[in-house]
Coordinates of C-alpha atoms in Angstrom, one line a residue:
Chain A
M1120 CA 13.0 11.8 48.6
Q1121 CA 10.6 9.1 49.7
I1122 CA 8.3 9.9 46.8
N1123 CA 11.2 9.8 44.4
T1124 CA 12.3 6.3 45.2
E1125 CA 8.8 5.0 45.1
E1126 CA 8.3 6.6 41.8
K1127 CA 11.5 4.9 40.6
K1128 CA 10.3 1.6 41.8
R1129 CA 7.0 1.9 40.1
K1130 CA 8.7 2.9 36.9
N1131 CA 11.1 -0.1 37.1
N1132 CA 8.2 -2.4 37.6
N1133 CA 6.5 -1.1 34.5
S1134 CA 9.6 -0.8 32.5
F1135 CA 9.0 -1.2 28.8
L1136 CA 11.1 -4.3 28.3
R1137 CA 9.7 -6.1 31.2
Q1138 CA 6.1 -5.5 30.0
L1139 CA 7.0 -6.6 26.6
F1140 CA 8.5 -9.9 27.7
K1141 CA 5.7 -10.5 30.2
T1142 CA 2.6 -9.7 28.1
K1143 CA 3.8 -10.0 24.6
P1144 CA 6.2 -13.0 24.4
L1145 CA 5.9 -13.3 20.6
S1146 CA 6.7 -9.6 20.1
A1147 CA 9.7 -10.0 22.5
V1148 CA 11.0 -13.0 20.4
C1149 CA 10.6 -10.9 17.3
M1150 CA 12.5 -8.1 18.9
M1151 CA 15.3 -10.6 19.6
M1152 CA 15.2 -11.6 15.9
L1153 CA 15.6 -8.0 14.9
L1154 CA 18.5 -7.6 17.2
L1155 CA 20.0 -10.8 15.7
M1156 CA 19.6 -9.1 12.2
I1157 CA 21.5 -6.1 13.5
F1158 CA 24.2 -8.4 14.9
I1159 CA 24.5 -10.1 11.5
A1160 CA 24.7 -6.8 9.8
I1161 CA 27.4 -5.5 12.1
F1162 CA 29.5 -8.7 11.8
A1163 CA 28.8 -9.5 8.2
D1164 CA 32.5 -9.5 7.4
V1165 CA 33.2 -12.1 10.0
L1166 CA 30.2 -14.3 9.4
A1167 CA 30.2 -14.5 5.6
P1168 CA 32.2 -17.5 4.4
V1169 CA 33.1 -15.6 1.2
K1170 CA 34.3 -12.1 1.9
M1171 CA 33.8 -9.0 -0.1
V1172 CA 36.8 -7.7 -2.0
N1173 CA 36.8 -4.0 -2.6
G1174 CA 33.1 -3.9 -1.9
I1175 CA 32.3 -6.6 -4.5
L1176 CA 31.5 -10.2 -3.8
P1177 CA 33.9 -12.3 -5.8
T1178 CA 32.3 -13.9 -8.9
S1179 CA 33.4 -17.1 -10.6
V1180 CA 32.0 -18.3 -13.9
L1181 CA 32.9 -21.9 -13.2
E1182 CA 30.7 -22.1 -10.1
K1183 CA 27.6 -20.3 -11.5
L1184 CA 24.1 -21.5 -10.7
Q1185 CA 25.2 -24.3 -8.4
G1186 CA 22.6 -25.9 -6.1
P1187 CA 22.9 -25.8 -2.3
S1188 CA 26.0 -27.8 -1.1
W1189 CA 28.3 -27.8 1.8
K1190 CA 30.5 -25.2 0.2
H1191 CA 27.6 -23.0 -0.8
P1192 CA 24.8 -23.6 1.7
F1193 CA 22.3 -21.5 -0.4
G1194 CA 23.9 -22.2 -3.8
T1195 CA 25.3 -19.7 -6.1
D1196 CA 23.8 -17.1 -8.5
S1197 CA 24.3 -16.5 -12.2
L1198 CA 27.6 -14.8 -11.6
G1199 CA 28.9 -17.5 -9.4
R1200 CA 28.5 -15.5 -6.2
D1201 CA 27.9 -17.4 -3.0
L1202 CA 24.3 -16.8 -2.1
F1203 CA 24.8 -17.4 1.6
S1204 CA 27.4 -14.6 1.8
Y1205 CA 25.3 -12.4 -0.5
M1206 CA 22.4 -12.8 1.9
I1207 CA 24.5 -11.9 4.9
Y1208 CA 25.8 -8.8 3.3
G1209 CA 22.3 -8.1 2.1
T1210 CA 21.2 -8.0 5.7
R1211 CA 23.6 -5.2 6.2
T1212 CA 21.9 -3.2 3.4
S1213 CA 18.4 -3.8 4.7
V1214 CA 19.3 -3.0 8.3
V1215 CA 21.2 0.1 7.5
I1216 CA 18.4 1.4 5.2
A1217 CA 15.7 0.4 7.7
L1218 CA 17.4 2.1 10.7
C1219 CA 18.5 5.3 8.9
C1220 CA 15.1 5.7 7.3
T1221 CA 13.2 5.2 10.5
V1222 CA 15.3 7.8 12.3
L1223 CA 15.4 10.3 9.4
S1224 CA 11.7 10.0 8.7
T1225 CA 10.8 10.4 12.3
L1226 CA 12.9 13.5 12.5
I1227 CA 11.1 14.9 9.5
S1228 CA 7.7 14.0 11.0
V1229 CA 8.5 15.6 14.3
L1230 CA 10.0 18.7 12.7
I1231 CA 7.0 19.3 10.5
G1232 CA 4.3 18.1 13.0
V1233 CA 5.5 19.9 16.1
F1234 CA 6.5 23.2 14.4
S1235 CA 3.3 23.2 12.4
A1236 CA 1.2 22.8 15.5
M1237 CA 3.2 25.2 17.7
I1238 CA 3.5 28.0 15.2
G1239 CA -0.1 27.6 14.1
G1240 CA -2.1 30.1 12.1
W1241 CA -1.2 30.7 8.5
F1242 CA 2.0 28.6 8.7
D1243 CA 0.1 25.6 9.9
L1244 CA -2.6 26.1 7.2
I1245 CA -0.1 26.2 4.4
I1246 CA 2.0 23.4 5.7
Q1247 CA -1.1 21.2 6.1
R1248 CA -2.3 21.9 2.6
F1249 CA 1.1 20.9 1.3
V1250 CA 1.0 17.7 3.4
D1251 CA -2.6 17.0 2.1
A1252 CA -1.5 17.4 -1.4
W1253 CA 1.6 15.3 -0.9
Q1254 CA -0.5 12.5 0.6
C1255 CA -2.8 12.4 -2.4
I1256 CA 0.0 11.2 -4.6
P1257 CA 0.7 7.5 -4.0
S1258 CA 4.0 7.2 -2.2
L1259 CA 5.3 4.4 -4.5
L1260 CA 5.1 6.8 -7.4
I1261 CA 6.8 9.6 -5.5
T1262 CA 9.7 7.3 -4.5
M1263 CA 10.0 6.0 -8.1
I1264 CA 10.4 9.6 -9.4
L1265 CA 12.7 10.6 -6.6
M1266 CA 14.9 7.6 -7.2
Q1267 CA 15.3 8.8 -10.8
L1268 CA 16.3 12.1 -9.4
F1269 CA 18.8 11.0 -6.8
G1270 CA 20.2 7.9 -8.7
N1271 CA 20.9 4.5 -7.2
G1272 CA 22.7 4.0 -3.9
I1273 CA 22.1 3.3 -0.3
L1274 CA 22.2 6.9 0.9
Q1275 CA 19.9 8.0 -1.9
M1276 CA 17.5 5.3 -1.0
V1277 CA 17.5 6.4 2.6
I1278 CA 16.7 10.0 1.6
V1279 CA 14.1 9.0 -0.9
L1280 CA 12.2 6.6 1.4
S1281 CA 12.3 8.9 4.3
I1282 CA 10.8 12.0 2.7
P1283 CA 7.4 10.6 1.9
M1284 CA 7.2 8.6 5.1
G1285 CA 8.2 11.6 7.2
I1286 CA 5.7 13.9 5.5
G1287 CA 3.0 11.2 5.9
G1288 CA 3.8 10.6 9.6
S1289 CA 3.8 14.3 10.5
R1290 CA 0.0 14.3 10.6
M1291 CA -0.2 12.2 13.7
I1292 CA 2.6 14.1 15.4
R1293 CA 0.8 17.3 14.7
S1294 CA -2.5 16.2 16.1
Q1295 CA -0.8 14.8 19.2
T1296 CA 1.0 18.1 19.7
F1297 CA -2.3 19.9 19.5
A1298 CA -3.6 17.7 22.2
V1299 CA -0.7 18.5 24.5
K1300 CA 0.0 22.1 23.8
D1301 CA -3.0 23.5 25.7
L1302 CA -2.4 21.5 28.9
D1303 CA -1.6 23.3 32.1
Y1304 CA 2.0 22.6 32.3
I1305 CA 2.7 24.1 29.0
H1306 CA 0.9 27.3 30.1
M1307 CA 2.9 27.1 33.3
S1308 CA 6.1 27.0 31.4
K1309 CA 5.0 29.9 29.3
M1310 CA 4.2 31.8 32.5
L1311 CA 7.7 31.1 33.8
G1312 CA 9.1 32.7 30.7
G1313 CA 9.9 29.6 28.6
N1314 CA 9.9 30.4 24.9
K1315 CA 8.5 28.2 22.2
I1316 CA 11.8 26.4 21.5
W1317 CA 12.1 25.6 25.2
Q1318 CA 8.5 24.4 25.3
I1319 CA 9.0 22.2 22.3
F1320 CA 12.1 20.5 23.4
V1321 CA 11.5 20.3 27.2
H1322 CA 7.8 19.8 27.4
I1323 CA 6.2 18.8 24.1
I1324 CA 8.6 16.3 22.6
P1325 CA 9.1 14.3 25.8
N1326 CA 5.3 14.2 26.2
I1327 CA 4.7 12.8 22.8
M1328 CA 7.6 10.4 23.0
P1329 CA 5.5 7.3 23.3
L1330 CA 3.8 8.2 20.1
I1331 CA 7.0 8.9 18.4
L1332 CA 8.5 5.6 19.5
M1333 CA 5.4 3.8 18.4
S1334 CA 5.5 5.2 14.9
M1335 CA 9.2 4.5 14.7
A1336 CA 8.7 0.9 15.5
G1337 CA 5.7 0.7 13.1
S1338 CA 7.7 2.0 10.2
I1339 CA 10.5 -0.5 10.2
G1340 CA 8.6 -3.2 8.3
G1341 CA 7.2 -0.8 5.8
V1342 CA 10.7 0.6 5.0
I1343 CA 12.1 -2.9 4.3
M1344 CA 9.2 -3.7 2.1
S1345 CA 9.4 -0.5 0.1
E1346 CA 13.1 -0.9 -0.2
A1347 CA 12.7 -4.3 -1.6
S1348 CA 9.8 -3.2 -4.0
L1349 CA 11.9 -0.3 -5.3
N1350 CA 14.9 -2.6 -5.9
F1351 CA 12.5 -5.0 -7.6
L1352 CA 11.3 -2.3 -9.9
G1353 CA 14.9 -1.5 -10.8
Y1354 CA 15.2 1.7 -8.8
G1355 CA 17.5 0.7 -6.0
V1356 CA 20.9 0.3 -4.6
S1357 CA 23.8 0.2 -7.0
V1358 CA 24.5 -3.0 -8.9
N1359 CA 27.3 -4.3 -6.7
T1360 CA 25.6 -3.8 -3.4
P1361 CA 24.1 -7.0 -2.2
D1362 CA 20.4 -6.6 -1.6
W1363 CA 17.6 -9.1 -1.2
G1364 CA 15.2 -7.3 -3.5
A1365 CA 17.8 -6.9 -6.2
M1366 CA 18.7 -10.6 -6.1
L1367 CA 15.1 -11.4 -6.7
T1368 CA 15.0 -9.2 -9.8
S1369 CA 18.4 -9.9 -11.3
S1370 CA 19.1 -13.6 -10.9
G1371 CA 16.0 -14.8 -9.1
R1372 CA 13.5 -14.0 -11.9
S1373 CA 15.6 -15.0 -14.9
Y1374 CA 16.8 -18.3 -13.5
M1375 CA 13.7 -19.3 -11.6
Y1376 CA 13.4 -22.7 -13.2
L1377 CA 17.1 -23.5 -13.3
A1378 CA 17.9 -22.2 -9.8
P1379 CA 14.7 -21.8 -7.7
W1380 CA 16.7 -21.1 -4.5
L1381 CA 17.7 -17.7 -6.0
A1382 CA 14.1 -16.5 -5.9
I1383 CA 12.9 -18.4 -2.8
I1384 CA 15.6 -17.6 -0.3
P1385 CA 15.6 -13.8 -0.6
G1386 CA 11.8 -13.7 -0.6
I1387 CA 11.7 -15.7 2.6
A1388 CA 14.3 -13.4 4.1
I1389 CA 12.3 -10.3 3.3
M1390 CA 9.1 -11.9 4.6
F1391 CA 10.9 -13.0 7.8
I1392 CA 12.3 -9.6 8.6
V1393 CA 9.1 -7.7 7.8
F1394 CA 7.2 -10.2 9.9
A1395 CA 9.5 -9.7 12.9
A1396 CA 9.3 -6.0 12.5
S1397 CA 5.5 -5.9 12.4
M1398 CA 5.1 -8.3 15.3
F1399 CA 7.5 -6.2 17.3
S1400 CA 5.8 -3.0 16.5
D1401 CA 2.4 -4.6 17.4
G1402 CA 3.7 -5.3 20.9
V1403 CA 5.2 -1.8 21.2
R1404 CA 1.8 -0.3 20.2
D1405 CA -0.2 -2.4 22.6
I1406 CA 2.0 -1.2 25.4
L1407 CA 2.4 2.4 24.4
D1408 CA -0.9 3.3 22.8
P1409 CA -2.9 5.3 25.3
R1410 CA -6.1 4.4 23.4
L1411 CA -5.7 0.7 24.1
R1412 CA -4.8 1.0 27.7
G1413 CA -6.8 -0.3 30.6
G1414 CA -7.6 -3.8 29.3
A1415 CA -10.8 -5.0 27.8
P1416 CA -13.8 -5.6 29.9
K1417 CA -14.9 -9.2 29.9
Y1418 CA -18.6 -9.9 29.8
R1419 CA -20.5 -13.0 29.2
S1420 CA -24.2 -13.6 28.8
K1421 CA -25.9 -16.3 30.9
K1422 CA -26.1 -19.6 29.1
Chain B
M677 CA -23.7 19.9 6.8
A678 CA -24.0 21.7 3.5
R679 CA -21.6 24.3 4.8
Y680 CA -19.1 21.8 5.9
A681 CA -19.3 20.0 2.5
L682 CA -18.8 23.3 0.7
K683 CA -15.8 24.1 2.9
R684 CA -14.3 20.8 2.2
V685 CA -14.8 21.1 -1.6
L686 CA -13.3 24.6 -1.5
L687 CA -10.3 23.4 0.5
L688 CA -9.8 20.8 -2.3
I689 CA -8.9 23.5 -4.8
P690 CA -5.7 24.7 -3.2
T691 CA -4.7 21.1 -2.5
L692 CA -5.4 20.3 -6.1
I693 CA -3.2 23.2 -7.3
L694 CA -0.5 22.1 -5.0
V695 CA -0.7 18.5 -6.3
T696 CA -0.2 19.8 -9.9
F697 CA 2.7 21.9 -8.7
I698 CA 4.4 19.0 -6.9
V699 CA 3.8 16.6 -9.8
F700 CA 5.1 19.1 -12.3
M701 CA 8.2 20.0 -10.3
L702 CA 9.1 16.5 -9.4
M703 CA 9.1 15.6 -13.1
R704 CA 11.2 18.5 -14.1
I705 CA 14.0 18.2 -11.5
I706 CA 14.8 14.6 -12.7
P707 CA 18.2 14.8 -14.5
G708 CA 18.4 13.7 -18.1
D709 CA 15.4 15.0 -20.1
A710 CA 13.2 13.8 -22.9
V711 CA 15.1 16.0 -25.4
D712 CA 18.3 13.9 -25.2
Y713 CA 16.2 10.7 -25.7
L714 CA 14.2 12.1 -28.6
V715 CA 17.3 13.5 -30.3
Q716 CA 18.9 10.0 -30.1
V717 CA 15.8 8.3 -31.5
L718 CA 15.5 10.8 -34.3
Q719 CA 19.2 10.6 -35.1
S720 CA 19.2 6.8 -35.4
S721 CA 16.0 6.7 -37.4
S722 CA 17.1 9.4 -39.9
G723 CA 20.4 7.6 -40.5
G724 CA 22.8 9.7 -38.5
K725 CA 21.7 13.2 -39.6
T726 CA 22.5 15.8 -37.0
I727 CA 19.4 16.9 -35.3
D728 CA 18.9 20.4 -34.1
R729 CA 18.5 20.1 -30.3
E730 CA 17.0 23.5 -29.9
A731 CA 14.4 22.8 -32.6
V732 CA 13.3 19.7 -30.6
E733 CA 13.1 21.7 -27.5
V734 CA 10.9 24.3 -29.2
M735 CA 8.7 21.5 -30.6
L736 CA 8.1 20.0 -27.2
G737 CA 7.7 23.4 -25.6
L738 CA 10.6 22.8 -23.3
D739 CA 12.5 26.0 -24.3
K740 CA 10.5 28.3 -22.1
P741 CA 11.2 29.0 -18.4
L742 CA 10.1 26.4 -16.0
L743 CA 7.3 28.5 -14.4
T744 CA 6.0 29.5 -17.8
Q745 CA 5.8 25.9 -18.7
Y746 CA 4.0 25.1 -15.5
F747 CA 1.4 27.8 -16.1
I748 CA 0.9 26.7 -19.7
W749 CA 0.3 23.2 -18.6
L750 CA -2.1 24.4 -15.8
N751 CA -3.9 26.5 -18.3
D752 CA -4.4 23.6 -20.7
L753 CA -5.4 21.5 -17.7
L754 CA -8.2 23.9 -16.9
H755 CA -9.4 23.6 -20.5
G756 CA -9.4 19.8 -20.0
D757 CA -6.3 19.2 -22.1
L758 CA -3.6 17.1 -20.6
G759 CA -1.2 17.7 -23.5
D760 CA 0.3 15.4 -26.0
S761 CA 2.6 12.5 -25.3
F762 CA 6.2 13.1 -26.4
F763 CA 6.7 9.7 -27.8
M764 CA 3.4 8.1 -28.5
T765 CA 0.8 9.2 -31.0
G766 CA -2.2 10.7 -29.4
T767 CA -3.1 13.0 -26.6
V768 CA -2.4 12.0 -23.0
S769 CA -6.1 12.0 -22.2
S770 CA -6.9 9.6 -25.0
I771 CA -4.2 7.2 -23.9
I772 CA -5.3 7.4 -20.3
S773 CA -8.9 6.9 -21.1
Y774 CA -7.9 3.9 -23.1
E775 CA -5.9 2.5 -20.2
M776 CA -8.1 3.6 -17.3
P777 CA -10.6 0.7 -17.3
A778 CA -8.0 -2.0 -16.7
T779 CA -6.6 -0.1 -13.7
L780 CA -10.0 0.6 -12.3
E781 CA -11.1 -2.9 -12.7
L782 CA -8.0 -4.2 -10.9
V783 CA -8.4 -1.7 -8.1
I784 CA -12.1 -2.4 -7.6
L785 CA -11.6 -6.1 -7.6
T786 CA -8.7 -5.8 -5.1
F787 CA -10.8 -3.6 -3.0
L788 CA -13.8 -6.0 -3.0
L789 CA -11.6 -8.9 -2.1
T790 CA -9.9 -7.0 0.6
T791 CA -13.2 -6.1 2.1
V792 CA -14.6 -9.6 1.9
I793 CA -11.5 -11.0 3.6
S794 CA -10.8 -8.3 6.2
I795 CA -14.2 -7.3 7.7
P796 CA -15.5 -10.8 8.8
L797 CA -12.1 -11.9 10.1
G798 CA -11.5 -8.6 11.9
L799 CA -14.8 -8.8 13.6
L800 CA -14.3 -12.4 14.5
C801 CA -10.9 -11.5 16.1
A802 CA -12.5 -8.6 18.1
A803 CA -15.3 -10.8 19.3
R804 CA -12.9 -13.5 20.4
Q805 CA -10.2 -11.1 21.7
D806 CA -7.1 -12.9 23.2
T807 CA -8.4 -16.4 22.4
I808 CA -6.6 -18.9 20.2
T809 CA -8.7 -17.9 17.2
D810 CA -7.8 -14.3 17.7
N811 CA -4.1 -14.9 18.0
V812 CA -3.9 -17.3 15.1
I813 CA -5.7 -14.9 12.8
R814 CA -3.5 -12.1 13.9
V815 CA -0.3 -14.0 13.2
I816 CA -1.7 -15.0 9.8
S817 CA -2.6 -11.4 9.1
V818 CA 1.0 -10.3 9.9
I819 CA 2.3 -12.9 7.6
M820 CA -0.1 -11.7 4.9
M821 CA 1.3 -8.2 5.4
S822 CA 4.9 -9.4 5.2
V823 CA 4.7 -11.3 1.9
P824 CA 6.4 -9.2 -0.8
V825 CA 3.7 -9.0 -3.5
F826 CA 6.2 -9.0 -6.3
W827 CA 7.8 -12.1 -4.9
I828 CA 4.7 -14.2 -4.6
A829 CA 3.6 -12.9 -8.1
T830 CA 6.9 -14.2 -9.6
L831 CA 6.4 -17.5 -8.0
I832 CA 2.9 -17.8 -9.2
L833 CA 3.9 -16.9 -12.7
V834 CA 6.5 -19.5 -12.9
Y835 CA 5.9 -22.6 -10.8
P836 CA 2.3 -23.5 -11.7
A837 CA 3.4 -23.3 -15.3
V838 CA 6.3 -25.6 -14.7
W839 CA 4.4 -28.1 -12.5
W840 CA 0.9 -28.2 -13.9
G841 CA 1.3 -26.4 -17.1
Y842 CA -1.0 -23.6 -15.9
A843 CA -0.2 -20.0 -16.5
P844 CA -2.4 -17.0 -15.8
P845 CA -3.7 -15.5 -19.1
M846 CA -1.5 -12.6 -20.1
T847 CA -3.6 -11.1 -22.9
Y848 CA -6.0 -8.4 -22.0
V849 CA -9.6 -8.6 -23.1
S850 CA -12.2 -6.1 -22.1
F851 CA -14.7 -7.2 -19.4
F852 CA -17.6 -6.4 -21.6
E853 CA -16.4 -8.5 -24.5
A854 CA -15.4 -11.7 -22.6
P855 CA -16.2 -11.4 -18.9
I856 CA -15.0 -14.9 -18.0
Q857 CA -11.6 -14.6 -19.8
N858 CA -11.2 -11.1 -18.3
L859 CA -11.8 -12.2 -14.8
R860 CA -9.5 -15.2 -15.2
M861 CA -6.8 -12.7 -16.0
F862 CA -7.6 -10.2 -13.2
F863 CA -8.4 -12.7 -10.4
I864 CA -4.9 -13.6 -9.5
P865 CA -3.4 -10.1 -9.4
A866 CA -6.4 -8.8 -7.5
L867 CA -6.2 -11.6 -5.0
L868 CA -2.5 -11.0 -4.5
G869 CA -3.1 -7.3 -3.9
A870 CA -6.0 -8.1 -1.6
I871 CA -3.9 -10.5 0.5
T872 CA -1.3 -7.9 1.2
S873 CA -3.7 -5.1 2.0
A874 CA -6.2 -7.3 3.8
G875 CA -3.6 -8.2 6.5
G876 CA -3.3 -4.6 7.6
Q877 CA -7.0 -3.8 7.2
L878 CA -8.1 -6.8 9.2
R879 CA -6.0 -5.6 12.1
N880 CA -7.5 -2.1 11.8
V881 CA -11.0 -3.6 11.8
R882 CA -10.1 -5.5 14.9
T883 CA -8.7 -2.4 16.7
L884 CA -11.7 -0.3 15.7
T885 CA -14.1 -2.9 16.9
L886 CA -12.3 -3.3 20.2
E887 CA -12.6 0.4 20.8
V888 CA -16.4 0.2 20.3
M889 CA -16.6 -2.8 22.5
R890 CA -15.3 -0.7 25.4
Q891 CA -18.0 1.9 25.1
D892 CA -20.6 2.4 27.8
Y893 CA -23.6 1.4 25.6
I894 CA -22.0 -2.0 25.1
R895 CA -21.8 -2.5 28.8
T896 CA -25.3 -1.4 29.2
A897 CA -26.4 -3.9 26.6
W898 CA -24.6 -6.6 28.5
S899 CA -26.1 -5.6 31.8
K900 CA -29.6 -5.7 30.3
G901 CA -28.9 -9.3 29.6
I902 CA -29.0 -9.2 25.8
K903 CA -27.6 -12.2 24.1
E904 CA -23.9 -12.1 23.0
R905 CA -24.8 -12.5 19.3
M906 CA -27.2 -9.6 19.4
I907 CA -24.7 -7.4 21.1
L908 CA -22.0 -8.1 18.6
L909 CA -24.2 -7.9 15.5
K910 CA -26.5 -5.1 16.5
H911 CA -24.6 -2.9 18.9
A912 CA -20.9 -3.4 18.3
F913 CA -20.5 -4.2 14.6
R914 CA -23.0 -1.7 13.3
N915 CA -21.1 1.1 15.1
T916 CA -17.8 -0.2 13.9
M917 CA -18.8 -0.2 10.3
I918 CA -18.6 3.6 10.1
P919 CA -14.9 4.0 10.8
V920 CA -14.2 0.7 9.0
I921 CA -15.7 2.0 5.8
T922 CA -13.9 5.2 6.1
M923 CA -10.6 3.4 6.5
L924 CA -11.3 1.0 3.7
G925 CA -12.3 3.9 1.4
G926 CA -9.1 5.7 2.3
S927 CA -7.1 2.7 1.2
I928 CA -8.1 3.1 -2.5
G929 CA -5.4 5.6 -3.1
Y930 CA -2.9 3.2 -1.8
L931 CA -4.3 0.4 -4.0
L932 CA -4.0 2.7 -7.0
G933 CA -0.3 3.2 -6.3
G934 CA 0.3 -0.4 -5.6
S935 CA -1.3 -1.3 -9.0
V936 CA 2.0 -0.3 -10.6
I937 CA 3.7 -3.5 -9.5
L938 CA 0.8 -5.8 -10.2
E939 CA 0.2 -4.4 -13.7
T940 CA 3.8 -4.6 -14.7
M941 CA 4.0 -8.2 -13.5
F942 CA 0.8 -9.5 -15.0
N943 CA 1.0 -7.5 -18.2
I944 CA -2.2 -5.6 -17.5
P945 CA -2.4 -2.6 -19.9
G946 CA -3.3 -0.1 -17.3
I947 CA -2.0 3.3 -16.1
G948 CA 0.5 1.8 -13.7
Q949 CA 2.3 0.0 -16.5
Q950 CA 2.1 3.1 -18.7
L951 CA 3.6 5.1 -15.9
T952 CA 6.7 2.9 -15.5
T953 CA 7.4 3.0 -19.2
S954 CA 6.8 6.8 -19.5
L955 CA 8.9 7.5 -16.5
G956 CA 11.8 5.7 -18.1
M957 CA 11.5 7.7 -21.3
R958 CA 10.9 11.0 -19.4
D959 CA 7.6 11.5 -21.2
Y960 CA 6.7 14.5 -19.0
P961 CA 3.1 15.1 -20.0
M962 CA 2.2 11.4 -19.9
V963 CA 3.7 10.9 -16.4
Q964 CA 2.2 14.1 -15.1
G965 CA -1.2 13.2 -16.5
C966 CA -1.2 9.7 -15.0
I967 CA -0.1 10.8 -11.5
L968 CA -2.4 13.7 -11.5
L969 CA -5.3 11.5 -12.4
I970 CA -4.5 8.9 -9.7
S971 CA -4.1 11.6 -7.1
V972 CA -7.4 13.2 -8.0
I973 CA -9.2 9.9 -7.8
A974 CA -7.7 9.3 -4.4
M975 CA -8.6 12.8 -3.3
V976 CA -12.2 12.7 -4.5
I977 CA -12.8 9.2 -2.9
N978 CA -11.4 10.5 0.4
L979 CA -13.7 13.5 0.3
I980 CA -16.7 11.4 -0.4
V981 CA -15.9 9.0 2.3
D982 CA -15.3 11.8 4.7
L983 CA -18.6 13.5 3.9
L984 CA -20.5 10.2 4.2
Y985 CA -18.9 9.6 7.5
K986 CA -20.2 12.9 8.8
A987 CA -23.6 12.3 7.3
V988 CA -24.0 8.8 8.7
D989 CA -22.6 9.5 12.2
P990 CA -24.4 12.4 13.8
R991 CA -22.0 12.3 16.8
V992 CA -19.1 13.5 14.7
E993 CA -18.6 17.2 15.3
I994 CA -18.5 19.5 12.3
E995 CA -16.1 22.4 12.8

């Protein structure tokens, strides 16, 4: 019992959030930003001054391409849509895609990586050759082709972005599983009669969890960026879904001279969220990555 | 070493075959095929005559079962024939070889600029870990990574033209004909590509250097009383260069993929631009050829870098 409480105390002292706030203040601030984004995404309907009607932002020809004003803080686009509301609803698109992709791609990575390593032998060899081959093909090209296959839409985008990311990420999970699977406690579990499935879910996955969390945090920024790039290339969400990348392509590019805010605001928004995600994942990595643990030795030479 | 190299080259063959299979199948499962498009084009150009759909299919070789088509394509591939484009005159290989130089030039320039930016700054960060210099450079590098390249490119294409009447040249000339004009066209897209990729690479260089800085031989060097400059330049940085070069080499495939956006935006007649157009028209042989070529280049570069890595660093174990 004594040990148990002490263990708990130690764990609490080292809790992830506490460490993040203490040692990586900037990452912690960025995490708050991401949470704010999620908040905006959830309450988009409440926050947006102009509400969506039947899933479409109301358009008005009379108010098209207006500059920023009190009524339209970010101005309006070529269809007369209020850019401020568009951006708020666009947050929802980005957040939904980023979260779903992160979860789905991690699931794919873990599934491929862990099973490939645990089953081993021929299965592993074949799967790894497939992963090798897949990785040779640049992922932007694969996503472009897959988008053509699945068509436009949020769900389609989630699937299309997750597949290459998941397959790419499986490498790291596999090698980490290899590192864990020959440790004593796994052998012990085998001796006690645990089968492979038990070993995977009770021993392996919890033990590679830091790595999984690290790669999840690391992929958020990439997802948002790829999503925006795909939308920019014209393979994206459907026309009526507000999306930052899509705004850049449709109105932003054509009316750049007449209405610069249409290009500048969505761009800054993308940059901002990717920045926050990267900074946050940096902090997560510094705390969770076993390779970077144990601080740097500080030496100086005599002056 | 020779055995290892041989093994790696042999392992490349199944990977290569798998790449061809993935590329082929990805193209064929896309709904809406080239036949519909071509029938439409032929119909409008012949003044509304009915076009025999099946004849078009036979002409393009799309009437055969999928696997047969794959093996025909593979067989041609082994004979060095990438097939004919459905819509453009000429074989795929002739079109690609015409467009390859532009893409390669863009990628090489981007790669050089990335290296020039990321290695010195990354080393500087590592040498001054956790100081203001380090933190500022790291924040800037994250900003560099977060800039959407297509966004910055659009801004650069429009605003300088509006404000100062300057626009990046949009007509392609070969480097060997007019090097200065050519570089003026390629510099901006290459710089943009480099900025986005240098952000990430810089951080990798920093991490890799920090790992080296924690090694025992660095501590030994310090304890021998060697000057800081010597330790950094001679002991730390030289050891860091090996993984850094591997990592940078590995990024070339990524740069090739990223060239699609830059080529489209800056009107560079390269493979990336060709790929976007061909994909829209479902020009199967063209898309397959382009993707295959890009993948093979990435694969070969990775192999070379890997082998060099083993050759240069005797500590690396060869399985």
